[in-house]
Short mmCIF file of C-alpha atoms in Angstrom, two decimals:
data_model
loop_
_atom_site.label_atom_id
_atom_site.label_comp_id
_atom_site.label_asym_id
_atom_site.label_seq_id
_atom_site.Cartn_x
_atom_site.Cartn_y
_atom_site.Cartn_z
CA MET A 1 38.06 3.53 -46.24
CA GLU A 2 40.85 2.42 -48.74
CA LEU A 3 39.92 -0.08 -51.04
CA THR A 4 42.39 -2.90 -50.14
CA THR A 5 41.06 -2.38 -46.27
CA PHE A 6 37.64 -3.03 -47.87
CA TRP A 7 38.40 -6.06 -49.52
CA VAL A 8 40.25 -7.37 -46.41
CA TYR A 9 36.75 -6.69 -44.41
CA PHE A 10 34.80 -8.29 -46.94
CA ASN A 11 37.37 -11.39 -47.35
CA ALA A 12 36.65 -12.04 -43.58
CA ARG A 13 33.06 -12.73 -43.77
CA PRO A 14 32.14 -16.39 -44.44
CA LEU A 15 29.01 -14.94 -46.09
CA PHE A 16 30.54 -13.57 -49.21
CA TRP A 17 32.03 -17.02 -49.99
CA ILE A 18 28.96 -18.81 -49.85
CA VAL A 19 27.42 -16.17 -52.22
CA ILE A 20 30.24 -16.67 -54.46
CA THR A 21 30.19 -20.53 -54.47
CA LEU A 22 26.61 -20.42 -55.14
CA GLY A 23 26.80 -17.93 -57.85
CA ALA A 24 29.45 -19.74 -59.79
CA TYR A 25 27.71 -22.82 -59.68
CA LEU A 26 24.47 -20.83 -61.09
CA LEU A 27 26.54 -19.30 -63.82
CA ALA A 28 28.31 -22.36 -64.95
CA SER A 29 24.99 -24.33 -64.79
CA VAL A 30 23.62 -21.55 -67.34
CA LEU A 31 26.94 -22.06 -69.51
CA ASN A 32 26.44 -25.67 -69.51
CA ARG A 33 22.98 -25.73 -70.41
CA LYS A 34 24.05 -22.87 -73.30
CA ALA A 35 26.61 -25.30 -74.27
CA GLY A 36 24.01 -28.43 -74.89
CA GLY A 37 24.81 -30.14 -71.44
CA THR A 38 28.07 -31.47 -72.28
CA ALA A 39 29.96 -33.31 -69.45
CA LEU A 40 33.16 -31.36 -70.23
CA LEU A 41 31.82 -27.97 -68.94
CA HIS A 42 30.36 -30.01 -65.86
CA PRO A 43 29.05 -27.20 -63.96
CA VAL A 44 30.99 -28.35 -60.75
CA LEU A 45 34.12 -28.20 -62.78
CA VAL A 46 33.47 -24.94 -64.34
CA ALA A 47 32.73 -23.55 -60.94
CA MET A 48 35.45 -24.75 -59.17
CA LEU A 49 37.77 -23.00 -61.90
CA MET A 50 36.15 -19.74 -61.66
CA ILE A 51 36.46 -19.92 -57.67
CA ILE A 52 40.26 -20.91 -57.94
CA LEU A 53 40.63 -18.20 -60.33
CA LEU A 54 39.13 -15.35 -58.13
CA LEU A 55 40.93 -16.70 -55.15
CA THR A 56 44.38 -16.37 -57.15
CA LEU A 57 43.52 -13.30 -58.54
CA SER A 58 42.47 -11.57 -55.46
CA GLY A 59 45.53 -13.41 -53.11
CA THR A 60 43.05 -15.09 -50.91
CA ASP A 61 44.00 -18.48 -49.35
CA TYR A 62 41.75 -21.53 -49.37
CA ASP A 63 41.43 -21.54 -45.40
CA THR A 64 39.51 -18.36 -45.91
CA TYR A 65 37.55 -19.55 -48.60
CA PHE A 66 36.67 -22.75 -46.57
CA GLU A 67 35.19 -20.39 -43.54
CA GLY A 68 32.57 -19.51 -45.96
CA ALA A 69 32.21 -22.65 -47.99
CA GLN A 70 32.12 -24.88 -45.21
CA PHE A 71 28.60 -24.38 -44.68
CA ILE A 72 27.88 -25.64 -48.08
CA HIS A 73 30.54 -28.43 -47.52
CA PHE A 74 28.75 -29.48 -44.34
CA LEU A 75 25.39 -30.33 -46.35
CA LEU A 76 27.17 -33.43 -48.04
CA GLY A 77 26.78 -35.57 -44.77
CA PRO A 78 23.13 -34.95 -44.99
CA ALA A 79 22.47 -35.49 -48.58
CA THR A 80 24.41 -38.62 -48.27
CA VAL A 81 22.10 -39.84 -45.58
CA ALA A 82 18.94 -38.58 -47.72
CA LEU A 83 20.02 -41.11 -50.61
CA ALA A 84 18.49 -43.36 -48.49
CA VAL A 85 14.98 -42.32 -49.89
CA PRO A 86 15.37 -43.14 -53.48
CA LEU A 87 16.97 -46.48 -52.34
CA TYR A 88 13.60 -47.22 -50.07
CA ASP A 89 11.53 -46.48 -53.38
CA HIS A 90 13.18 -48.63 -55.49
CA ARG A 91 13.53 -51.55 -52.50
CA ALA A 92 11.80 -54.29 -54.66
CA ARG A 93 14.22 -54.05 -57.45
CA ILE A 94 17.09 -53.84 -55.35
CA ARG A 95 15.94 -56.74 -53.31
CA ARG A 96 15.76 -58.87 -56.23
CA MET A 97 19.14 -58.18 -57.85
CA LEU A 98 21.12 -58.01 -54.57
CA LEU A 99 23.17 -61.07 -55.20
CA PRO A 100 24.52 -59.81 -58.67
CA LEU A 101 24.67 -56.14 -57.13
CA LEU A 102 27.40 -57.24 -54.18
CA VAL A 103 29.57 -59.31 -56.91
CA VAL A 104 29.41 -56.68 -59.46
CA CYS A 105 30.22 -53.98 -56.84
CA LEU A 106 32.90 -55.94 -55.43
CA SER A 107 34.71 -56.84 -58.68
CA GLY A 108 34.21 -52.98 -59.58
CA SER A 109 35.59 -51.68 -56.29
CA LEU A 110 38.61 -54.13 -56.52
CA THR A 111 39.28 -52.97 -60.53
CA ALA A 112 39.14 -49.15 -59.29
CA VAL A 113 41.79 -49.43 -57.15
CA VAL A 114 44.14 -51.91 -58.47
CA THR A 115 43.95 -50.53 -62.01
CA THR A 116 44.68 -46.79 -60.46
CA VAL A 117 47.86 -48.02 -58.64
CA LEU A 118 49.23 -50.24 -61.69
CA ILE A 119 48.89 -47.49 -63.89
CA GLY A 120 50.33 -45.05 -61.50
CA GLN A 121 52.91 -47.28 -61.01
CA LEU A 122 53.82 -47.63 -64.70
CA PHE A 123 54.06 -43.89 -65.02
CA GLY A 124 56.26 -44.02 -61.88
CA ALA A 125 54.32 -42.20 -59.50
CA SER A 126 55.57 -41.58 -56.17
CA ASP A 127 54.11 -43.74 -53.21
CA THR A 128 52.28 -40.84 -51.38
CA LEU A 129 50.84 -39.85 -54.77
CA LEU A 130 49.66 -43.60 -55.39
CA LEU A 131 48.21 -43.60 -52.02
CA SER A 132 46.39 -40.36 -52.64
CA MET A 133 44.91 -41.68 -56.04
CA ALA A 134 43.85 -44.98 -54.25
CA PRO A 135 40.35 -43.94 -53.34
CA LYS A 136 39.53 -42.09 -56.41
CA SER A 137 36.37 -44.00 -57.21
CA VAL A 138 35.19 -43.21 -53.77
CA THR A 139 32.77 -40.46 -52.76
CA SER A 140 34.83 -37.41 -51.47
CA PRO A 141 33.80 -37.73 -47.79
CA ILE A 142 35.16 -41.36 -47.37
CA ALA A 143 37.99 -40.76 -49.88
CA ILE A 144 39.08 -38.29 -47.26
CA GLY A 145 39.00 -40.49 -44.46
CA ILE A 146 40.63 -43.64 -46.48
CA SER A 147 43.14 -41.43 -47.45
CA GLU A 148 44.00 -40.17 -44.06
CA GLN A 149 44.09 -43.97 -42.75
CA ILE A 150 46.61 -45.06 -45.67
CA GLY A 151 49.01 -41.93 -45.43
CA GLY A 152 47.87 -40.10 -48.60
CA PHE A 153 47.15 -36.48 -48.67
CA PRO A 154 43.50 -36.29 -47.68
CA SER A 155 42.50 -33.24 -49.79
CA LEU A 156 44.17 -33.77 -52.64
CA SER A 157 42.46 -37.22 -52.62
CA ALA A 158 39.21 -35.30 -52.41
CA GLY A 159 40.14 -33.57 -55.44
CA LEU A 160 41.09 -36.67 -57.41
CA SER A 161 37.83 -38.01 -56.35
CA LEU A 162 35.84 -34.86 -57.93
CA THR A 163 38.22 -35.25 -60.98
CA THR A 164 37.28 -38.87 -61.42
CA GLY A 165 33.77 -38.08 -61.16
CA VAL A 166 33.86 -35.50 -63.93
CA MET A 167 35.88 -37.99 -65.81
CA GLY A 168 32.94 -40.88 -65.53
CA CYS A 169 30.45 -38.66 -66.71
CA LEU A 170 32.17 -38.00 -69.80
CA LEU A 171 32.92 -41.48 -70.50
CA ALA A 172 30.08 -42.93 -69.52
CA PRO A 173 27.62 -42.09 -72.60
CA LEU A 174 30.90 -43.56 -74.90
CA VAL A 175 31.26 -46.55 -72.79
CA PHE A 176 27.26 -47.66 -72.58
CA ARG A 177 26.98 -46.94 -76.21
CA VAL A 178 29.61 -49.21 -77.14
CA LEU A 179 29.33 -51.92 -74.61
CA LYS A 180 25.00 -51.72 -75.23
CA VAL A 181 24.47 -50.81 -71.88
CA ARG A 182 20.89 -49.72 -71.99
CA SER A 183 18.92 -50.47 -68.48
CA HIS A 184 18.72 -47.64 -66.30
CA THR A 185 19.55 -50.01 -63.65
CA SER A 186 23.02 -51.19 -65.09
CA SER A 187 24.15 -47.92 -66.28
CA GLY A 188 23.28 -46.25 -63.15
CA PHE A 189 24.85 -48.67 -60.67
CA ALA A 190 28.05 -48.38 -62.76
CA LEU A 191 27.92 -44.37 -63.05
CA GLY A 192 27.45 -44.60 -58.95
CA LEU A 193 30.51 -47.35 -59.22
CA ALA A 194 32.98 -45.61 -60.96
CA ALA A 195 32.20 -41.82 -60.44
CA HIS A 196 30.43 -41.51 -56.91
CA GLY A 197 28.72 -38.62 -56.13
CA PHE A 198 28.96 -37.07 -59.52
CA GLY A 199 27.65 -40.13 -61.27
CA THR A 200 24.84 -40.19 -59.05
CA ALA A 201 23.94 -36.75 -60.17
CA TYR A 202 24.08 -37.70 -63.90
CA ALA A 203 22.04 -40.80 -63.50
CA MET A 204 19.73 -38.61 -61.36
CA GLN A 205 18.91 -36.76 -64.43
CA ARG A 206 18.37 -39.81 -66.51
CA SER A 207 15.68 -41.14 -63.92
CA THR A 208 15.11 -41.63 -60.28
CA LEU A 209 15.60 -45.67 -60.94
CA ALA A 210 19.20 -44.68 -62.52
CA GLY A 211 19.83 -42.29 -59.89
CA ALA A 212 18.57 -44.67 -57.13
CA PHE A 213 21.02 -47.28 -58.40
CA ALA A 214 23.77 -44.92 -58.64
CA GLY A 215 23.21 -43.91 -55.19
CA LEU A 216 23.34 -47.52 -53.93
CA ALA A 217 26.44 -48.44 -55.96
CA MET A 218 28.04 -45.14 -54.09
CA GLY A 219 27.21 -46.29 -50.99
CA MET A 220 28.26 -49.79 -51.51
CA THR A 221 31.48 -49.13 -53.13
CA GLY A 222 32.33 -46.48 -49.97
CA ILE A 223 31.92 -49.31 -47.57
CA PHE A 224 33.99 -51.98 -49.74
CA SER A 225 36.82 -49.60 -50.52
CA SER A 226 36.99 -48.53 -46.71
CA VAL A 227 37.56 -52.16 -46.04
CA LEU A 228 39.52 -53.07 -49.52
CA ILE A 229 41.63 -50.07 -49.89
CA PRO A 230 43.77 -50.61 -47.09
CA LEU A 231 44.31 -54.23 -47.35
CA ILE A 232 45.35 -53.41 -51.02
CA SER A 233 47.80 -50.74 -50.31
CA GLN A 234 49.64 -53.00 -47.85
CA LEU A 235 49.71 -55.94 -50.51
CA PHE A 236 51.31 -53.46 -52.66
CA GLY A 237 53.75 -52.38 -50.25
CA LEU A 238 52.90 -48.82 -50.18
CA ASN A 239 52.68 -48.38 -46.45
CA MET B 1 10.65 -29.77 -43.92
CA VAL B 2 12.48 -28.98 -40.25
CA GLN B 3 11.33 -32.43 -38.87
CA GLY B 4 12.96 -34.20 -41.94
CA PHE B 5 16.03 -32.46 -41.89
CA LEU B 6 16.06 -33.16 -38.06
CA ILE B 7 15.58 -37.15 -39.20
CA LEU B 8 18.68 -36.58 -41.73
CA LEU B 9 21.18 -35.03 -39.20
CA ILE B 10 19.85 -37.31 -36.38
CA CYS B 11 20.79 -40.30 -38.46
CA GLN B 12 24.39 -38.82 -39.57
CA LEU B 13 24.86 -38.17 -35.99
CA MET B 14 23.91 -41.66 -35.00
CA GLY B 15 25.76 -43.43 -37.81
CA GLU B 16 28.99 -41.25 -36.44
CA TRP B 17 28.66 -42.56 -32.89
CA LEU B 18 27.91 -46.01 -33.86
CA MET B 19 31.42 -46.33 -36.34
CA VAL B 20 33.28 -44.66 -33.33
CA TRP B 21 31.87 -47.28 -30.95
CA PHE B 22 32.29 -50.10 -33.11
CA GLY B 23 35.70 -48.90 -34.58
CA TRP B 24 34.71 -49.55 -37.89
CA PRO B 25 36.00 -47.53 -40.70
CA ILE B 26 32.59 -46.95 -42.26
CA PRO B 27 32.24 -43.02 -42.58
CA GLY B 28 29.46 -41.56 -40.32
CA PRO B 29 27.19 -40.16 -43.40
CA VAL B 30 26.89 -43.86 -45.01
CA ALA B 31 26.41 -45.63 -42.03
CA GLY B 32 23.63 -43.04 -41.23
CA MET B 33 22.36 -43.85 -44.87
CA LEU B 34 21.89 -47.62 -43.79
CA LEU B 35 20.20 -46.41 -40.42
CA LEU B 36 17.74 -44.44 -42.46
CA LEU B 37 17.02 -47.07 -44.97
CA ILE B 38 16.57 -49.49 -42.09
CA GLY B 39 14.02 -47.13 -40.63
CA LEU B 40 11.93 -46.16 -43.29
CA MET B 41 11.81 -50.03 -44.01
CA CYS B 42 10.24 -50.62 -40.35
CA TYR B 43 7.89 -47.37 -40.51
CA GLY B 44 6.93 -48.75 -44.14
CA ARG B 45 6.61 -45.24 -45.83
CA VAL B 46 8.67 -41.92 -46.59
CA PRO B 47 7.23 -39.46 -44.33
CA ASP B 48 6.41 -36.59 -46.53
CA GLY B 49 8.54 -33.93 -44.13
CA LEU B 50 11.44 -36.14 -44.84
CA ARG B 51 10.75 -36.40 -48.58
CA LEU B 52 10.90 -32.59 -49.27
CA PRO B 53 14.44 -31.97 -47.74
CA ALA B 54 15.66 -35.17 -48.75
CA GLU B 55 14.91 -34.84 -52.42
CA GLY B 56 16.19 -31.00 -52.63
CA LEU B 57 19.65 -32.45 -51.21
CA VAL B 58 19.89 -35.34 -53.57
CA ARG B 59 18.75 -32.78 -56.66
CA TYR B 60 21.58 -30.56 -55.73
CA LEU B 61 24.22 -32.85 -54.78
CA SER B 62 26.77 -32.05 -57.25
CA LEU B 63 26.78 -28.19 -55.87
CA LEU B 64 27.95 -29.67 -52.56
CA PHE B 65 31.04 -31.06 -54.08
CA VAL B 66 32.48 -27.52 -54.92
CA PRO B 67 34.25 -26.10 -51.84
CA ALA B 68 36.32 -29.62 -51.57
CA GLY B 69 36.95 -29.34 -55.18
CA VAL B 70 38.37 -25.91 -55.07
CA GLY B 71 40.66 -27.54 -52.47
CA LEU B 72 42.61 -28.95 -55.46
CA MET B 73 44.33 -25.51 -55.77
CA LEU B 74 46.71 -26.28 -52.68
CA PHE B 75 48.33 -29.16 -54.65
CA ALA B 76 49.03 -26.83 -57.99
CA GLU B 77 52.43 -27.56 -57.77
CA THR B 78 52.07 -31.78 -57.78
CA LEU B 79 49.25 -31.24 -60.48
CA ALA B 80 51.74 -29.33 -62.79
CA GLN B 81 54.53 -32.00 -62.40
CA GLN B 82 52.33 -35.06 -62.62
CA TRP B 83 49.49 -34.02 -64.44
CA LEU B 84 49.95 -37.03 -67.16
CA THR B 85 50.72 -39.64 -64.59
CA ILE B 86 47.17 -38.49 -62.75
CA LEU B 87 45.44 -38.32 -65.70
CA ALA B 88 46.40 -41.52 -67.16
CA SER B 89 45.70 -43.24 -63.85
CA LEU B 90 42.44 -41.67 -63.50
CA LEU B 91 41.07 -41.96 -66.74
CA LEU B 92 42.11 -45.21 -67.89
CA SER B 93 41.11 -47.06 -64.56
CA THR B 94 37.68 -44.96 -64.63
CA LEU B 95 37.15 -46.25 -68.14
CA ILE B 96 38.01 -49.97 -67.21
CA THR B 97 36.02 -49.83 -64.22
CA LEU B 98 32.76 -48.31 -66.08
CA SER B 99 32.97 -50.80 -68.64
CA LEU B 100 33.30 -53.97 -66.41
CA THR B 101 30.33 -53.02 -63.89
CA GLY B 102 28.18 -51.64 -66.85
CA TRP B 103 28.64 -54.56 -69.05
CA LEU B 104 28.72 -57.44 -66.23
CA LEU B 105 25.37 -55.99 -65.03
CA GLN B 106 23.87 -55.64 -68.18
CA ALA B 107 24.43 -59.26 -69.31
CA TRP B 108 23.26 -60.48 -66.02
CA GLU B 109 19.79 -58.23 -66.83
CA THR B 110 19.79 -59.51 -70.27
CA ARG B 111 20.34 -63.07 -69.23
CA GLN B 112 17.49 -63.21 -66.50
CA TYR B 113 15.30 -61.44 -69.07
CA LYS B 114 15.69 -64.49 -71.57
CA HIS B 115 15.42 -66.86 -69.03
CA LYS B 116 11.84 -65.63 -68.17
CA GLU B 117 10.48 -65.70 -71.55
#
C-alpha cells in the first residue's frame, strides 16, 4: 500500500481526529505548565494552532476533522448543563446578591456589544464582520445561534468568541490588580461575563466560588445577549 | 455516573424542546442548565451520581472548545485582511467590559461590607 492511500484511509477515521485533539490539548497543557501557566500560551489556543497547522500541512479540510472532533464538541451541551451544580452549591450567596448581579450583567452585556460594534465601525469593518463580532462575549454555542439569527457567519463568531475568551484571561489579572477587584465573587462574575467559558475555566482554577459566579455570569450573559444583540444590531442598522 | 450523565442529557433535551415550543431564542443547553438548577433546588441536594460527571465536564470545559476553535481556519482570508480591526475591537471591548463589571460589583460588595460593620 502506498503511503498516500494509507493516509487517506487513516484520515477518514473519526477516531484519529479525536486522538489528535486530546493529544494536542494534553501537549499544550504540559507546555503551558512549563511556561509558568501564562494565559498567552492558553492550552486551547496552542492546541488549536497545532491542529490547524497539522490540517494545513496534511491538506485535510475542516469537515473531515470535524467528523471526529464533533464527539468532543458535542460534550459542550451537557457541560453547559452541568454548570448548574456549582451554581446550586453557592445558591445562598447568589440569592443574597441577585439584584446587583442582574444590574451588572445587564450593563456588562450591553457594554460588550455596543463597544465591539462602535470600535469595529471606527476601524471600517463590514456589516457582516460587525454582525459576526457582536456576540463575541457570549459562550460559543450561544454565539453561533445569535450570529445565525442576525446574519453573521456562525463559525466565524464561534472562533471570535474563543479568541475573546483567551483575551479575557490575558487581561483579567492586570485589570483586577489595577482596579483592586479582590473578591472571588466579583472577579469570577466579571470573567464569566466578558470571557464566557474560558473565563469560567480560568476562574474555576482560582476557586469553585469564583467558578460558580463565572458560570452564572456566562449563563445570564448568554440569555440577555440572545435578546439584546438582535435589538442592538437593528438599532445600528446592520440588518 | 451513567445516571448523572443521563440527567444532564435529559435536561439539555428538555431545554431544547421547551425553547422550540415557546419559540424563545435561548439555546437548549442554557435552558437545560436552568432546568437542572430548578430540579436541584426541589430535590434539595446534588445526587452523588450527578456530581462526578458534572464536575468532570466542568473541569475540562476549555478542552471542549478546541473543535469549534479550529474552525477559525475557514476564515484565514478574512482574518489576514482584517486582523487589526478584529484585534482592536475584541481587545478594547473586552478590556472595557471586564473593567466595568469587575469594578461595579466589587464597589457594591465593598459598600455592603462597610454597611454591616
